[in-house]
Tab-separated table of C-alpha atoms and ligand atoms in Angstrom:
chain	number	residue	atom	x	y	z
A	1	MET	CA	16.517	15.399	-3.460
A	2	ARG	CA	17.813	13.080	-0.759
A	3	VAL	CA	17.391	14.500	2.738
A	4	SER	CA	18.476	13.174	6.119
A	5	PRO	CA	15.949	12.049	8.737
A	6	GLN	CA	16.701	15.243	10.704
A	7	GLU	CA	16.054	17.418	7.644
A	8	ALA	CA	12.825	15.502	7.066
A	9	ILE	CA	11.766	16.261	10.647
A	10	ASN	CA	12.463	19.958	10.075
A	11	PHE	CA	10.434	19.934	6.848
A	12	LEU	CA	7.517	18.192	8.548
A	13	LEU	CA	7.505	20.489	11.595
A	14	ASN	CA	7.541	23.468	9.226
A	15	GLY	CA	4.411	22.220	7.473
A	16	ALA	CA	6.037	20.685	4.401
A	17	VAL	CA	5.518	17.294	2.747
A	18	VAL	CA	8.367	14.774	2.479
A	19	ALA	CA	8.667	11.198	1.254
A	20	LEU	CA	9.725	8.565	3.773
A	21	PRO	CA	10.603	4.881	3.514
A	22	THR	CA	8.442	2.323	5.303
A	23	GLU	CA	8.715	-1.467	5.248
A	24	THR	CA	5.833	-1.661	2.733
A	25	VAL	CA	6.215	1.197	0.220
A	26	TYR	CA	7.435	4.810	0.381
A	27	GLY	CA	4.919	7.256	1.853
A	28	LEU	CA	4.206	10.966	1.332
A	29	ALA	CA	4.186	12.311	4.869
A	30	ALA	CA	2.559	15.307	6.552
A	31	CYS	CA	2.069	16.099	10.238
A	32	ILE	CA	-1.443	15.185	11.277
A	33	HIS	CA	-2.269	18.743	12.368
A	34	SER	CA	-0.799	20.461	9.341
A	35	ARG	CA	-3.933	20.999	7.275
A	36	SER	CA	-2.119	22.819	4.463
A	37	ALA	CA	0.483	20.041	4.167
A	38	ILE	CA	-2.314	17.467	3.995
A	39	GLU	CA	-3.992	19.496	1.231
A	40	LYS	CA	-0.630	19.528	-0.529
A	41	ILE	CA	-0.477	15.702	-0.375
A	42	TYR	CA	-3.805	15.460	-2.223
A	43	SER	CA	-2.769	17.985	-4.853
A	44	LEU	CA	0.726	16.521	-5.353
A	45	LYS	CA	-0.666	13.009	-5.808
A	46	LYS	CA	-3.723	14.238	-7.766
A	47	ARG	CA	-5.629	12.094	-5.297
A	48	PRO	CA	-9.432	12.297	-5.100
A	49	LEU	CA	-10.426	14.096	-1.877
A	50	ASN	CA	-12.800	11.263	-1.007
A	51	ASN	CA	-9.920	8.798	-0.550
A	52	PRO	CA	-8.777	9.051	3.107
A	53	LEU	CA	-5.196	8.761	4.388
A	54	ILE	CA	-3.669	6.301	6.868
A	55	VAL	CA	-2.466	7.721	10.207
A	56	HIS	CA	0.985	6.405	11.142
A	57	LEU	CA	1.872	6.137	14.830
A	58	ALA	CA	5.221	5.556	16.568
A	59	ASP	CA	3.717	3.232	19.185
A	60	PRO	CA	0.596	1.088	19.464
A	61	ALA	CA	-0.374	2.816	22.730
A	62	ASP	CA	-0.759	6.123	20.822
A	63	LEU	CA	-3.985	4.790	19.302
A	64	ARG	CA	-5.683	5.471	22.640
A	65	ASP	CA	-5.581	9.229	21.929
A	66	PHE	CA	-7.892	8.818	18.919
A	67	ILE	CA	-10.184	5.864	19.398
A	68	VAL	CA	-13.769	6.104	20.722
A	69	GLU	CA	-14.981	2.505	20.318
A	70	THR	CA	-12.958	-0.675	20.779
A	71	PRO	CA	-14.036	-3.503	18.473
A	72	PRO	CA	-13.559	-7.130	19.647
A	73	ASN	CA	-10.012	-8.540	19.242
A	74	LEU	CA	-8.516	-5.105	18.585
A	75	LYS	CA	-6.003	-5.580	21.392
A	76	GLU	CA	-5.050	-9.055	20.167
A	77	LEU	CA	-4.590	-7.765	16.601
A	78	MET	CA	-2.431	-4.904	17.821
A	79	ASP	CA	-0.363	-7.157	20.109
A	80	ARG	CA	0.285	-9.549	17.260
A	81	PHE	CA	0.711	-7.219	14.246
A	82	PHE	CA	1.771	-3.759	15.507
A	83	PRO	CA	4.345	-2.674	14.523
A	84	GLY	CA	3.962	-4.153	11.041
A	85	PRO	CA	2.233	-3.933	7.668
A	86	LEU	CA	-1.320	-3.814	9.042
A	87	SER	CA	-3.700	-0.820	9.001
A	88	ILE	CA	-6.780	-1.017	11.207
A	89	ILE	CA	-9.881	1.113	10.677
A	90	VAL	CA	-11.558	2.305	13.880
A	91	SER	CA	-14.111	4.928	14.945
A	92	ILE	CA	-12.370	8.063	16.135
A	93	ASP	CA	-12.843	11.263	18.056
A	94	THR	CA	-13.209	13.496	14.999
A	95	ASP	CA	-11.687	16.491	16.816
A	96	LYS	CA	-8.357	14.691	16.788
A	97	ILE	CA	-7.875	14.351	13.014
A	98	PRO	CA	-8.545	17.099	10.426
A	99	SER	CA	-11.535	16.226	8.268
A	100	ILE	CA	-9.527	16.437	5.034
A	101	ALA	CA	-7.193	13.606	6.142
A	102	ARG	CA	-10.120	11.240	6.739
A	103	SER	CA	-12.324	12.494	3.868
A	104	GLY	CA	-14.962	13.574	6.363
A	105	LEU	CA	-15.449	10.028	7.713
A	106	SER	CA	-15.852	9.353	11.458
A	107	THR	CA	-13.308	6.539	11.158
A	108	ALA	CA	-9.601	6.464	10.385
A	109	ALA	CA	-7.056	3.817	9.428
A	110	PHE	CA	-4.040	3.483	11.735
A	111	ARG	CA	-0.753	1.719	11.354
A	112	VAL	CA	2.524	1.473	13.284
A	113	PRO	CA	5.349	0.942	10.788
A	114	THR	CA	8.326	-1.239	11.717
A	115	HIS	CA	10.805	0.705	9.598
A	116	PRO	CA	13.291	2.225	12.068
A	117	ILE	CA	13.758	5.498	10.131
A	118	VAL	CA	10.081	6.395	9.885
A	119	ARG	CA	9.373	5.235	13.419
A	120	SER	CA	12.074	7.417	14.897
A	121	ILE	CA	10.867	10.380	12.810
A	122	ILE	CA	7.306	9.927	14.106
A	123	ARG	CA	8.636	9.825	17.686
A	124	THR	CA	9.763	13.440	17.163
A	125	THR	CA	7.052	14.809	14.862
A	126	GLY	CA	4.025	13.012	16.316
A	127	PRO	CA	1.549	11.094	14.126
A	128	LEU	CA	1.969	11.428	10.356
A	129	VAL	CA	-0.602	10.874	7.640
A	130	MET	CA	1.008	9.033	4.790
A	131	PRO	CA	-0.447	7.701	1.557
A	132	SER	CA	1.844	5.806	-0.790
A	133	ALA	CA	4.357	8.145	-2.484
A	134	ASN	CA	3.133	7.799	-6.059
A	135	LEU	CA	0.891	9.746	-8.409
A	136	SER	CA	-2.670	8.553	-7.922
A	137	GLY	CA	-3.307	5.546	-10.188
A	138	LYS	CA	0.379	4.677	-10.655
A	139	PRO	CA	2.279	1.782	-9.048
A	140	SER	CA	3.452	2.599	-5.517
A	141	ALA	CA	7.068	3.647	-5.002
A	142	THR	CA	9.392	1.014	-3.543
A	143	ASP	CA	12.628	2.989	-3.865
A	144	PRO	CA	13.646	6.687	-3.805
A	145	GLU	CA	14.092	6.743	-7.589
A	146	ALA	CA	10.402	5.917	-8.061
A	147	VAL	CA	9.435	8.825	-5.782
A	148	GLU	CA	11.647	11.182	-7.799
A	149	CYS	CA	10.193	9.853	-11.024
A	150	ASP	CA	6.683	10.892	-9.910
A	151	PHE	CA	7.417	14.113	-7.985
A	152	GLY	CA	10.654	15.372	-9.518
A	153	LYS	CA	14.339	15.341	-8.598
A	154	ASP	CA	13.917	18.274	-6.188
A	155	PHE	CA	11.287	16.576	-4.080
A	156	PRO	CA	12.643	15.723	-0.613
A	157	VAL	CA	12.937	11.998	0.095
A	158	VAL	CA	14.688	10.113	2.877
A	159	ASP	CA	16.650	7.302	1.241
A	160	GLY	CA	15.909	3.976	2.920
A	161	GLY	CA	16.835	1.885	-0.106
A	162	GLU	CA	14.390	-0.650	-1.509
A	163	THR	CA	11.399	-1.422	0.687
A	164	GLN	CA	11.219	-4.872	2.226
A	165	GLU	CA	7.616	-5.914	1.500
A	166	GLY	CA	7.019	-4.107	-1.794
A	167	LEU	CA	3.250	-4.197	-1.216
A	168	GLU	CA	1.082	-1.896	0.909
A	169	SER	CA	-0.256	-2.795	4.333
A	170	THR	CA	-3.302	-5.012	4.657
A	171	VAL	CA	-6.318	-2.924	5.760
A	172	LEU	CA	-8.751	-4.498	8.252
A	173	ALA	CA	-12.150	-3.190	9.386
A	174	PHE	CA	-14.740	-4.484	11.860
A	175	LYS	CA	-18.268	-4.569	10.395
A	176	GLU	CA	-21.416	-6.600	10.964
A	177	GLY	CA	-19.875	-8.488	13.881
A	178	ARG	CA	-16.618	-9.563	12.280
A	179	TRP	CA	-13.326	-8.389	10.825
A	180	TRP	CA	-13.025	-7.939	7.065
A	181	ILE	CA	-10.154	-7.355	4.678
A	182	ALA	CA	-10.801	-3.867	3.318
A	183	ARG	CA	-7.650	-4.044	1.169
A	184	LEU	CA	-5.446	-7.078	0.546
A	185	GLY	CA	-1.839	-6.400	1.452
A	186	ALA	CA	1.445	-7.658	2.811
A	187	ILE	CA	-0.191	-9.743	5.578
A	188	THR	CA	-2.255	-12.614	4.150
A	189	PRO	CA	-5.835	-13.312	5.358
A	190	ALA	CA	-4.769	-16.718	6.768
A	191	GLU	CA	-2.228	-15.047	9.048
A	192	PHE	CA	-5.113	-13.558	11.060
A	193	ALA	CA	-6.719	-16.957	11.777
A	194	GLU	CA	-4.839	-17.641	14.968
A	195	THR	CA	-5.605	-14.199	16.416
A	196	LEU	CA	-9.260	-13.954	15.316
A	197	GLY	CA	-10.293	-17.615	15.288
A	198	TYR	CA	-11.331	-17.255	11.638
A	199	VAL	CA	-9.879	-16.108	8.339
A	200	PRO	CA	-11.267	-12.646	7.531
A	201	LEU	CA	-12.957	-12.435	4.142
A	202	ASN	CA	-12.228	-9.837	1.521
A	203	TRP	CA	-15.150	-7.387	1.674
A	204	THR	CA	-15.041	-6.404	-1.993
A	205	THR	CA	-14.962	-10.012	-3.252
A	206	SER	CA	-17.841	-10.886	-0.914
A	207	ARG	CA	-19.961	-7.776	-1.468
A	208	GLY	CA	-18.867	-6.493	-4.852
A	209	MET	CA	-16.849	-3.483	-5.881
A	210	THR	CA	-19.695	-0.958	-5.675
A	211	SER	CA	-19.542	-0.392	-1.901
A	212	PRO	CA	-15.998	-1.036	-0.706
A	213	ILE	CA	-15.029	-0.335	2.921
A	214	SER	CA	-11.923	1.467	1.678
A	215	PRO	CA	-12.847	4.171	-0.832
A	216	GLY	CA	-9.415	3.648	-2.419
A	217	GLN	CA	-10.674	0.395	-3.954
A	218	LEU	CA	-12.887	2.445	-6.278
A	219	PHE	CA	-10.074	4.226	-8.043
A	220	LYS	CA	-7.722	3.218	-10.813
A	221	HIS	CA	-4.610	1.722	-9.263
A	222	TYR	CA	-1.066	0.513	-9.746
A	223	SER	CA	-1.167	1.055	-13.529
A	224	PRO	CA	1.808	1.710	-15.748
A	225	ASN	CA	1.175	3.474	-19.082
A	226	ALA	CA	1.595	0.168	-20.925
A	227	LEU	CA	-1.518	-1.749	-21.816
A	228	LEU	CA	-1.397	-4.947	-19.718
A	229	LYS	CA	-2.969	-8.186	-20.819
A	230	LEU	CA	-3.403	-10.935	-18.214
A	231	VAL	CA	-2.902	-14.457	-19.574
A	232	GLU	CA	-3.311	-17.733	-17.672
A	233	GLN	CA	-1.577	-19.954	-20.294
A	234	PRO	CA	2.141	-19.096	-20.143
A	235	MET	CA	3.210	-21.200	-23.151
A	236	GLU	CA	1.139	-18.993	-25.410
A	237	LEU	CA	2.700	-15.735	-24.315
A	238	GLU	CA	4.061	-13.618	-27.142
A	239	GLY	CA	5.642	-10.186	-27.365
A	240	ILE	CA	6.818	-8.458	-24.199
A	241	VAL	CA	6.173	-10.772	-21.273
A	242	VAL	CA	6.125	-10.173	-17.510
A	243	GLY	CA	6.747	-13.584	-15.988
A	244	PHE	CA	8.691	-15.884	-13.700
A	245	SER	CA	12.337	-16.943	-13.713
A	246	ASP	CA	11.284	-20.617	-13.335
A	247	ARG	CA	9.605	-20.614	-16.760
A	248	ARG	CA	10.668	-20.356	-20.372
A	249	TYR	CA	8.664	-18.191	-22.744
A	250	PRO	CA	9.773	-19.439	-26.172
A	251	ARG	CA	7.563	-17.018	-28.120
A	252	ALA	CA	8.403	-13.892	-26.127
A	253	SER	CA	10.395	-11.047	-27.697
A	254	SER	CA	11.636	-10.014	-24.237
A	255	VAL	CA	10.847	-10.995	-20.647
A	256	TYR	CA	10.636	-8.908	-17.473
A	257	TYR	CA	11.146	-11.300	-14.570
A	258	LEU	CA	9.110	-10.776	-11.403
A	259	GLY	CA	11.145	-13.445	-9.606
A	260	SER	CA	10.569	-17.104	-8.820
A	261	LEU	CA	7.277	-18.929	-8.310
A	262	LYS	CA	8.958	-20.491	-5.276
A	263	ASN	CA	9.333	-17.091	-3.615
A	264	PRO	CA	6.173	-14.947	-3.431
A	265	ASN	CA	7.888	-12.473	-1.085
A	266	GLY	CA	10.540	-11.851	-3.710
A	267	VAL	CA	7.876	-11.374	-6.398
A	268	ALA	CA	5.991	-8.944	-4.138
A	269	ALA	CA	9.168	-6.959	-3.511
A	270	ASN	CA	9.851	-6.663	-7.270
A	271	LEU	CA	6.311	-6.118	-8.528
A	272	TYR	CA	5.980	-2.312	-8.630
A	273	ARG	CA	9.578	-1.828	-9.763
A	274	ILE	CA	8.915	-4.085	-12.765
A	275	LEU	CA	5.646	-2.298	-13.596
A	276	ARG	CA	7.504	1.026	-13.448
A	277	LYS	CA	10.342	-0.381	-15.567
A	278	LEU	CA	7.815	-0.958	-18.363
A	279	ASP	CA	7.201	2.797	-18.433
A	280	GLN	CA	10.904	3.646	-18.281
A	281	ASP	CA	11.441	1.388	-21.297
A	282	GLN	CA	8.405	2.960	-22.989
A	283	VAL	CA	6.716	-0.391	-23.416
A	284	GLN	CA	3.316	0.057	-25.094
A	285	GLU	CA	1.878	-3.353	-24.382
A	286	ALA	CA	2.880	-6.301	-22.209
A	287	VAL	CA	1.375	-9.679	-21.361
A	288	ILE	CA	1.473	-10.903	-17.778
A	289	ASP	CA	1.880	-14.559	-16.866
A	290	MET	CA	-0.991	-15.067	-14.408
A	291	ASP	CA	-0.390	-18.805	-13.986
A	292	MET	CA	0.430	-18.462	-10.288
A	293	PRO	CA	-1.229	-19.801	-7.132
A	294	TYR	CA	-4.328	-18.178	-5.604
A	295	THR	CA	-3.243	-18.654	-2.000
A	296	GLY	CA	-1.246	-16.616	0.507
A	297	LEU	CA	0.619	-13.579	-0.747
A	298	TRP	CA	-0.221	-14.603	-4.327
A	299	SER	CA	-3.767	-13.348	-3.708
A	300	THR	CA	-2.398	-9.833	-3.092
A	301	ILE	CA	-0.049	-10.074	-6.075
A	302	ARG	CA	-2.999	-11.146	-8.274
A	303	ASP	CA	-5.136	-8.313	-6.885
A	304	ARG	CA	-2.479	-5.722	-7.773
A	305	LEU	CA	-1.922	-7.122	-11.277
A	306	GLU	CA	-5.670	-7.259	-11.940
A	307	LYS	CA	-6.030	-3.633	-10.837
A	308	ALA	CA	-2.940	-2.604	-12.810
A	309	ALA	CA	-4.445	-4.128	-15.954
A	310	ASP	CA	-7.897	-2.655	-15.395
A	311	SER	CA	-7.686	0.686	-17.174
B	401	TXA	O1	1.544	0.327	3.452
B	401	TXA	C1	0.785	1.304	3.427
B	401	TXA	O2	-0.364	1.254	3.906
B	401	TXA	C2	1.298	2.590	2.781
B	401	TXA	C3	2.501	3.097	3.590
B	401	TXA	C4	3.014	4.422	3.119
B	401	TXA	O3	2.172	3.119	4.956
B	401	TXA	N1	0.257	3.567	2.680
B	401	TXA	C5	-0.766	3.428	1.797
B	401	TXA	O4	-1.658	4.473	1.808
B	401	TXA	O5	-0.889	2.472	1.055
B	401	TXA	P1	-2.707	4.745	0.616
B	401	TXA	O6	-3.206	6.101	0.885
B	401	TXA	O7	-2.056	4.516	-0.680
B	401	TXA	O8	-3.850	3.722	0.868
B	401	TXA	C6	-4.698	3.873	1.988
B	401	TXA	C7	-5.910	3.000	1.842
B	401	TXA	C8	-6.867	3.526	0.794
B	401	TXA	O9	-7.421	2.423	0.091
B	401	TXA	C9	-7.935	4.236	1.621
B	401	TXA	O10	-9.172	4.269	0.960
B	401	TXA	C10	-7.955	3.370	2.876
B	401	TXA	O11	-6.635	3.009	3.094
B	401	TXA	N2	-8.471	4.102	4.061
B	401	TXA	C11	-7.857	5.067	4.769
B	401	TXA	N3	-8.653	5.522	5.744
B	401	TXA	C12	-9.796	4.821	5.682
B	401	TXA	C13	-11.024	4.832	6.407
B	401	TXA	N4	-11.244	5.657	7.420
B	401	TXA	N5	-11.996	3.974	6.036
B	401	TXA	C14	-11.793	3.135	5.007
B	401	TXA	N6	-10.660	3.071	4.278
B	401	TXA	C15	-9.679	3.911	4.603
B	402	MG	MG1	-1.718	4.150	-2.625
C-alpha cells in the first residue's frame, strides 16, 4: 500500500512500522524509542535477534546525543561521507537506544541518508532504526514492488521509485587502532584513502568469517530461491545465465542482463532486481558470469553474488 510521507510520519509516531526509500535500498523503519515497533521489525523480517539495526539520523550533528567515545578520524569521515551510503559503528550511551535495536551491544551503527524523503521524515520523527526492507536472507528491496512482494500488498511503503545505489551502505568500525570495513557496500574501500591516509581492509577477509564485526555477515544473505552457480569462464555458460550486455553467451537458453561491464554503478543498481526477477520467473537454477574485475564497486558486487550463491 503506497502511503505519503505524511502518512508514514503518522504511522511511525503511532508506533507502527513502514517501509521508506533511501539512496541505497528500501528500509523497514521504526522510531528509535518504539520498542514494540522494533520487535515488529524483527518478526516481520524473520530476522535473528542477534543482528543489530542501523540508526538513521537526519543530521550528522545528531550523533553527539548517542556517542561516548570518539575514535580517530571520525569527524573527517563524517565531514566527507555524511550524508551518504556510509554506516559508522561507535560506542554509545546504552540508555539512548533500546537494547533490542542493538542486540544488547554497547555499540551502534549510524548513518545519515541523503535521500530527501527519508531525511525529511526523520527531521519530524527523530532517529529511525531501519534494516533493509526484505525478508531475512532475501535480496534487499530496491523498489516498492520488492517490498510488497516480501511483506504483502497492504504493507505501507513510501514510493521513492528505484533506489539510486542498489547496494547497502558500507559499514566501518574502528578496532585495534584502525578503521575496518565491517561490510562492503556502496562506498568502495579506496574512497576512504584520502580521508584516512590508508585503505581500510575488509575485516572478514582478513580475519575469517567466524568472528565478523557485523553479526549480519554470519547469516544467509541476498539469496533468491534459485540455485546459483558462479562461473568464471563466460564462454562455457549454459542454461539460464545472469551476465553482462557486453558479452554473448552462445550456449545460454536465456540471459538476464545485469548491465554493462563498463558501468559498475549500473550493475549495482540492477543487481537485486535481477536476483528477484529469477524468483518471479520461477527459475530453479541459474549460472552467474563472474568474469568481472575485483576492484572498486565490483568487490561489493562480487561479495553480494558470492553470498547469494552460498546457500
Ligand atoms: O544501506 C543500508 O545500510 C540499509 C538502508 C535501509 O539504510 N540498511 C541496511 O540494514 O542494510 P541491515 O539491517 O540490512 O544491515 C545492517 C548491518 C548488519 O550487517 C548488522 O549486523 C550491522 O549492520 N550492524 C548494525 N549495528 C551494528 C553494531 N553495533 N555492530 C556491528 N554491526 C552492526
Ligand atoms: Mg539487510
